[in-house]
Coordinates of C-alpha atoms and ligand atoms in Angstrom, one line a residue:
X1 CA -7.8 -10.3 15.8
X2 CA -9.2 -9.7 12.3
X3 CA -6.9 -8.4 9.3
X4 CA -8.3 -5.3 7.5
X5 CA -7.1 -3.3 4.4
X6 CA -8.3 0.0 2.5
X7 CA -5.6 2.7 0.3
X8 CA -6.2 5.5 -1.2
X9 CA -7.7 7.4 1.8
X10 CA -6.8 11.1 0.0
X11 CA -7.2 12.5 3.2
X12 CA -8.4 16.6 3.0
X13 CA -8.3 17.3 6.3
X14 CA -4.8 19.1 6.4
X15 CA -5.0 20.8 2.9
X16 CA -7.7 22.5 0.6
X17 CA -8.4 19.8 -1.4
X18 CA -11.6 17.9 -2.3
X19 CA -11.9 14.6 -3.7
X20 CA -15.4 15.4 -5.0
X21 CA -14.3 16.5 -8.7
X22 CA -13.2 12.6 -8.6
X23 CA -17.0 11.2 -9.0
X24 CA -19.8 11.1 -7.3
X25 CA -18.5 8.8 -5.0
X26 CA -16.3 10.5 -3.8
X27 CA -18.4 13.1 -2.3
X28 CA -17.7 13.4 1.6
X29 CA -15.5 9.5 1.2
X30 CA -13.2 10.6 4.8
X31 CA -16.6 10.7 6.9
X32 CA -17.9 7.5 5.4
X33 CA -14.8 5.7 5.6
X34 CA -14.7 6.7 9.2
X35 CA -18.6 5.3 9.7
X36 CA -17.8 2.5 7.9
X37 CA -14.7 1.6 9.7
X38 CA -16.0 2.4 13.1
X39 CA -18.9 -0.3 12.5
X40 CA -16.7 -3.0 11.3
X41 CA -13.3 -2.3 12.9
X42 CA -12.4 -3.5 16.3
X43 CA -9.7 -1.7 18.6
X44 CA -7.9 -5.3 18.6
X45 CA -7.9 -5.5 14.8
X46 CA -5.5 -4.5 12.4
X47 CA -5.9 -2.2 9.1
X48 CA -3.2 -2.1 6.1
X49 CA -3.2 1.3 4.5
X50 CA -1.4 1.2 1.6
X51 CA -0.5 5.1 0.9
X52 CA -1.7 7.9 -0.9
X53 CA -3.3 8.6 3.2
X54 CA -3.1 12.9 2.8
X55 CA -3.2 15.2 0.5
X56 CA -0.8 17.0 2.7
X57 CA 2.9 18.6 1.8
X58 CA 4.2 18.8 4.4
X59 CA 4.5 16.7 7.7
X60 CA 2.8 19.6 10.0
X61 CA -0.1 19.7 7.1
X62 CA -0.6 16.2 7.3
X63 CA -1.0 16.2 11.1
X64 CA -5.1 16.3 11.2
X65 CA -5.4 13.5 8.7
X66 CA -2.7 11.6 11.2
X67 CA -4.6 12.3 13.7
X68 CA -8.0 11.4 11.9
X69 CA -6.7 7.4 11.9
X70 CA -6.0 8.1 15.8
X71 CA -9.3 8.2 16.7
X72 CA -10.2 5.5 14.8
X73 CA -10.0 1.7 16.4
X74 CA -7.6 -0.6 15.4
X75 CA -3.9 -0.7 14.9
X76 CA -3.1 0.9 11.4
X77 CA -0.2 0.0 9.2
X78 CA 1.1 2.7 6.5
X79 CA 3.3 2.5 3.3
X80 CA 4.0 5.4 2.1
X81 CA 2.1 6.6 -1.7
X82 CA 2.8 8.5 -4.1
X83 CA 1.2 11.6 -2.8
X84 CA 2.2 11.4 0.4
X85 CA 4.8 13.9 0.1
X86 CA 4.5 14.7 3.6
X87 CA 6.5 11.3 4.5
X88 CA 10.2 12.6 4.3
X89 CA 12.3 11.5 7.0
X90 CA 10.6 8.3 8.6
X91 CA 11.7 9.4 12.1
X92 CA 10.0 12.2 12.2
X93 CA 7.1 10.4 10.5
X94 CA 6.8 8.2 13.4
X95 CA 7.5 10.9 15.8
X96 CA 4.2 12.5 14.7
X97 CA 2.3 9.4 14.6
X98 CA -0.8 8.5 17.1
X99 CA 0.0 5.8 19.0
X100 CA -1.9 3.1 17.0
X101 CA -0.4 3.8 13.9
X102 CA 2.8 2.1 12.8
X103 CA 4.6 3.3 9.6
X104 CA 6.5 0.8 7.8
X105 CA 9.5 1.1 5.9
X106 CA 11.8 -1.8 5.5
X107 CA 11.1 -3.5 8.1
X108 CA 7.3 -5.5 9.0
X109 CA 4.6 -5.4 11.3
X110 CA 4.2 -8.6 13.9
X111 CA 0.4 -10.5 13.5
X112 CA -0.4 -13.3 15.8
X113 CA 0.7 -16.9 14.8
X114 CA 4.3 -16.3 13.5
X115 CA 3.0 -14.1 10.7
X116 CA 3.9 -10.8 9.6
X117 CA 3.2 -8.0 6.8
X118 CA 5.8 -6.8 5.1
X119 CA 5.6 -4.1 2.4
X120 CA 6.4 -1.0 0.2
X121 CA 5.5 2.2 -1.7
X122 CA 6.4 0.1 -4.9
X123 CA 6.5 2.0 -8.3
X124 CA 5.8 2.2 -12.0
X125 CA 6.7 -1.0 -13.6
X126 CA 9.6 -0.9 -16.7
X127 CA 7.7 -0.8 -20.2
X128 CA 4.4 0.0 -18.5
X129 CA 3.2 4.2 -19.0
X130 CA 5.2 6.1 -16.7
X131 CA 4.5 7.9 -13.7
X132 CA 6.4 10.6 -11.6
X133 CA 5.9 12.3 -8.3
X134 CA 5.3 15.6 -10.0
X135 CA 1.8 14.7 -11.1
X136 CA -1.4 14.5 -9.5
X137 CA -4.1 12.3 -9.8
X138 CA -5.5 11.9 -13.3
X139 CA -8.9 10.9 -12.5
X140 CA -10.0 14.5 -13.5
X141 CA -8.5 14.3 -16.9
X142 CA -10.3 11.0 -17.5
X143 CA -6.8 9.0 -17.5
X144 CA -7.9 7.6 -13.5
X145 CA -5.1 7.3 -12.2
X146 CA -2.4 8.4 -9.2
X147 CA 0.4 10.2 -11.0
X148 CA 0.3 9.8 -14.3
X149 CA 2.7 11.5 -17.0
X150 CA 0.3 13.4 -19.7
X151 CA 2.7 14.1 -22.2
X152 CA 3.3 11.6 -25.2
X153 CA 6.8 10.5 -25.3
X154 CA 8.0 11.6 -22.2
X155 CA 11.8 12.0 -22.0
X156 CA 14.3 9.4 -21.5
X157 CA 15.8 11.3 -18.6
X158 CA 12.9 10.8 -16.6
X159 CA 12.6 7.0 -17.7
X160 CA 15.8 6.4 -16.3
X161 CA 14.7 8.0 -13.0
X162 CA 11.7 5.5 -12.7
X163 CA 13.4 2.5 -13.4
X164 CA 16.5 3.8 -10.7
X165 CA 13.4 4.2 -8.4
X166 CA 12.0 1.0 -9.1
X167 CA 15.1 -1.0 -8.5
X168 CA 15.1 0.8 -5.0
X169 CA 12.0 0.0 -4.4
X170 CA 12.9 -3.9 -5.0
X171 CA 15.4 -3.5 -2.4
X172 CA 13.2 -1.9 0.2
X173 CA 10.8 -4.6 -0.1
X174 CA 13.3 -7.6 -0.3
X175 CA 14.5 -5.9 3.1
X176 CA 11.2 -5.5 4.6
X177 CA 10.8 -9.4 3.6
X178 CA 14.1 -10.0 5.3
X179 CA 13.5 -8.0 8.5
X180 CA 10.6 -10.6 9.0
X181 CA 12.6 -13.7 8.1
X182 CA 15.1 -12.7 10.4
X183 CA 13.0 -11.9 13.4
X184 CA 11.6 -15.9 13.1
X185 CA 8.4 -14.4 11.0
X186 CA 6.5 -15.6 7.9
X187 CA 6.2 -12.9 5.9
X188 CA 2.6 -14.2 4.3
X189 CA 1.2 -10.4 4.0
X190 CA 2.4 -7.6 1.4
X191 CA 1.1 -4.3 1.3
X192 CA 2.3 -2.3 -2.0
X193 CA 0.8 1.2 -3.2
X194 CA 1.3 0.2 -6.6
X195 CA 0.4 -2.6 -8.4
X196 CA 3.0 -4.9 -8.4
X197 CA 1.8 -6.7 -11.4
X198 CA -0.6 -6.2 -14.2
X199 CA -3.9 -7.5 -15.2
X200 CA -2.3 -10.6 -16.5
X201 CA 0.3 -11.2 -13.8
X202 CA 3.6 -10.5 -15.4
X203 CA 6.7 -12.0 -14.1
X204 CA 8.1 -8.5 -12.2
X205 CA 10.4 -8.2 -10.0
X206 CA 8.5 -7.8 -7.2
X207 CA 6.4 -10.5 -8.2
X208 CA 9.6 -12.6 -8.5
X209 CA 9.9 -11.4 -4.3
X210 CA 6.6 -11.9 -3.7
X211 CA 6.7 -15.6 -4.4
X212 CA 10.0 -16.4 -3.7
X213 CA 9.2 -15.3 0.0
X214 CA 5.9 -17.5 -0.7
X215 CA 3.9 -14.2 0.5
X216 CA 0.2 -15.3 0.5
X217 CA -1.6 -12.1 -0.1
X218 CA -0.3 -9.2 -1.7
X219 CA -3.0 -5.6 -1.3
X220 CA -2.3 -2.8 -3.3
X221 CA -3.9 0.8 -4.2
X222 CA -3.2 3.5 -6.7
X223 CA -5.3 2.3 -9.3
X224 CA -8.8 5.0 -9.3
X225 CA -11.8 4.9 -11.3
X226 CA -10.9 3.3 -14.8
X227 CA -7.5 2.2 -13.9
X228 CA -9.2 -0.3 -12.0
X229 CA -10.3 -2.2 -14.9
X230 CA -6.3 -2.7 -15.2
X231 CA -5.5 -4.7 -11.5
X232 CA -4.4 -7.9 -11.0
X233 CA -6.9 -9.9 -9.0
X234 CA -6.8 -13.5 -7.4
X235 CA -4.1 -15.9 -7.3
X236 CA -0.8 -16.0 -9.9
X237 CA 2.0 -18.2 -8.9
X238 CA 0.8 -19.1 -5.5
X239 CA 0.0 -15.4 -4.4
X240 CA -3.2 -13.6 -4.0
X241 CA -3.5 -9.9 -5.3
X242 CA -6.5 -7.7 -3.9
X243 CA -6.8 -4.0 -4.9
X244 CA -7.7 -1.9 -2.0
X245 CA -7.7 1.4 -3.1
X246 CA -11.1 2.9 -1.3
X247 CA -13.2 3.4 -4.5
X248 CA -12.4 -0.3 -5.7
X249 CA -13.6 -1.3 -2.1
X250 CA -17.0 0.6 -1.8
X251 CA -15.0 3.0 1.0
X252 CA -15.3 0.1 3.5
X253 CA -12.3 -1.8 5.5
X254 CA -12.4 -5.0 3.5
X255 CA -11.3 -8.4 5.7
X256 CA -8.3 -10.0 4.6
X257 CA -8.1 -12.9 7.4
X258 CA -8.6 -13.7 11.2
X259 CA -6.7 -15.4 13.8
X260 CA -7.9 -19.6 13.3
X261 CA -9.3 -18.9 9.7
X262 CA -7.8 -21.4 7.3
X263 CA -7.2 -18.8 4.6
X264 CA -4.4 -16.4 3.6
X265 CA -1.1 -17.4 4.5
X266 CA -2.4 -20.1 7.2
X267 CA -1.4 -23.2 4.9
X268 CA 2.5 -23.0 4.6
X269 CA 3.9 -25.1 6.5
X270 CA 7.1 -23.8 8.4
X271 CA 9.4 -26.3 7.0
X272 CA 8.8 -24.9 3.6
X273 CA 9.1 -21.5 4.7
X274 CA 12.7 -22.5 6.1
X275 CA 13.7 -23.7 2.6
X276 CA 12.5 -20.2 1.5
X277 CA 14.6 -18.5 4.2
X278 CA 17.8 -19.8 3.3
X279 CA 16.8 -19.5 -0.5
X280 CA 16.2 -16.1 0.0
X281 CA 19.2 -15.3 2.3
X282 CA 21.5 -15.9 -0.6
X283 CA 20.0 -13.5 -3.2
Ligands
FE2_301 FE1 -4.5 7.3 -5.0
FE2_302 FE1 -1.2 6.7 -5.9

């Protein structure tokens, strides 16, 4: 079994949008994605896609792009993104979900070894530009990124709303990392839509989480065209951040780890992860 991750699908086939006014790259990205991960993807593989997956509204418009990662192989992992407004009520979410698609919401996805992923939509982090549902994607306005607020000095109101939202979003990944602990599982995957961190690494709460969980490698998306030049990359604290947003990853599954491979979240050993349990149990 080999450990996969891309974000940021945009998926067009359930609404009458195009991702080509994005760049040049952009230009047919679902059908190249799907070649791409049809060559390198096997059915007993796993794929983390963290959100942003349709451009749908609405569950029913979402449905093709659904059913778009049924017919490809592997077993698929979703957070939900920012613009996946189509992910309401995670019931009926999964009710409409092809078979080897799991959607994740406070609770993790079983790997071989002991291991599992564990994960979250994530959000705008406090003092860094804000961002709202409301918006769409700024590539086209040269700003590059998912959600972004335009206006300077946006009101406090709404600055509240993001930090409420943020401090849920803390919660639902601290009980995704539970859910794991619990079940006799070391959490040493993440899967976030937004960055949890920025280019330097601060100290956040998720990153606070991330390591006190002693999560291995952390994948993320959101970030788009020159946003990108803004991600956190490689190891801070013990954990390793990869953006996987599909432009950032040539619109290819990228491998994360395999079953015997000495890397990612391999190396722990479980006595440490036991000190982490009960450390983590108490906060
Ligand atoms: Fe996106
Ligand atoms: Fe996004």
């Amino acid at each position: 079994m080999r450990l996969f991750a891309i974000s940021d699908l945009h998926l067009p086939f359930g609404a009458d949008k195009t991702m080509d006014i994005f760049g040049p790259e952009w230009q047919n990205h679902a059908h190249r994605v799907a070649a791409a991960w049809k060559r390198v993807v096997r059915p007993e593989d796993v794929v983390l896609v963290p959100g942003d997956l349709s451009w749908g509204m609405r569950l029913t418009d979402a449905q093709p792009d659904l059913d778009f990662l049924g017919g490809l192989p592997g077993s698929i992992v979703l957070v939900r993104g920012n613009h996946d407004y189509w992910w309401q009520s995670l019931a009926r979410v999964r009710q409409a979900l092809p078979p080897n698609v799991f959607a994740l919401q406070n609770d993790f996805y079983p790997l071989p070894g002991g291991l599992a992923v564990c994960g979250t939509r994530g959000w705008t982090l406090p003092g860094e530009e804000e961002a709202d549902e409301s918006r769409d994607c700024g590539v086209e306005n040269g700003a590059g990124g998912c959600g972004d607020r335009t206006g300077a000095g946006e009101d406090q109101a709404a600055q509240a709303q993001d930090r409420k939202i943020y401090a849920r979003e803390l919660v639902r990944l601290e009980l995704s990392l539970q859910a794991a602990v619990k079940a006799g599982r070391r959490p040493h995957f993440a899967m976030l839509h937004y960055p949890p961190t920025g280019a330097r690494g601060q100290e956040t709460g998720f990153t606070q989480l991330l390591e006190r969980y002693r999560v291995k490698l952390c994948v993320y998306g959101h970030l788009h065209g020159k946003r990108r030049a803004g991600a956190v990359r490689g190891v801070v604290r013990g954990v390793e951040y990869r953006l996987v947003a599909c432009d950032a990853v040539g619109f290819e599954p990228v491998l994360l780890w395999e079953t015997g491979a000495a890397d990612a979240g391999t190396s722990a050993p479980a006595d440490a992860r036991s000190d982490t349990t009960a450390d983590a149990a108490s906060s």
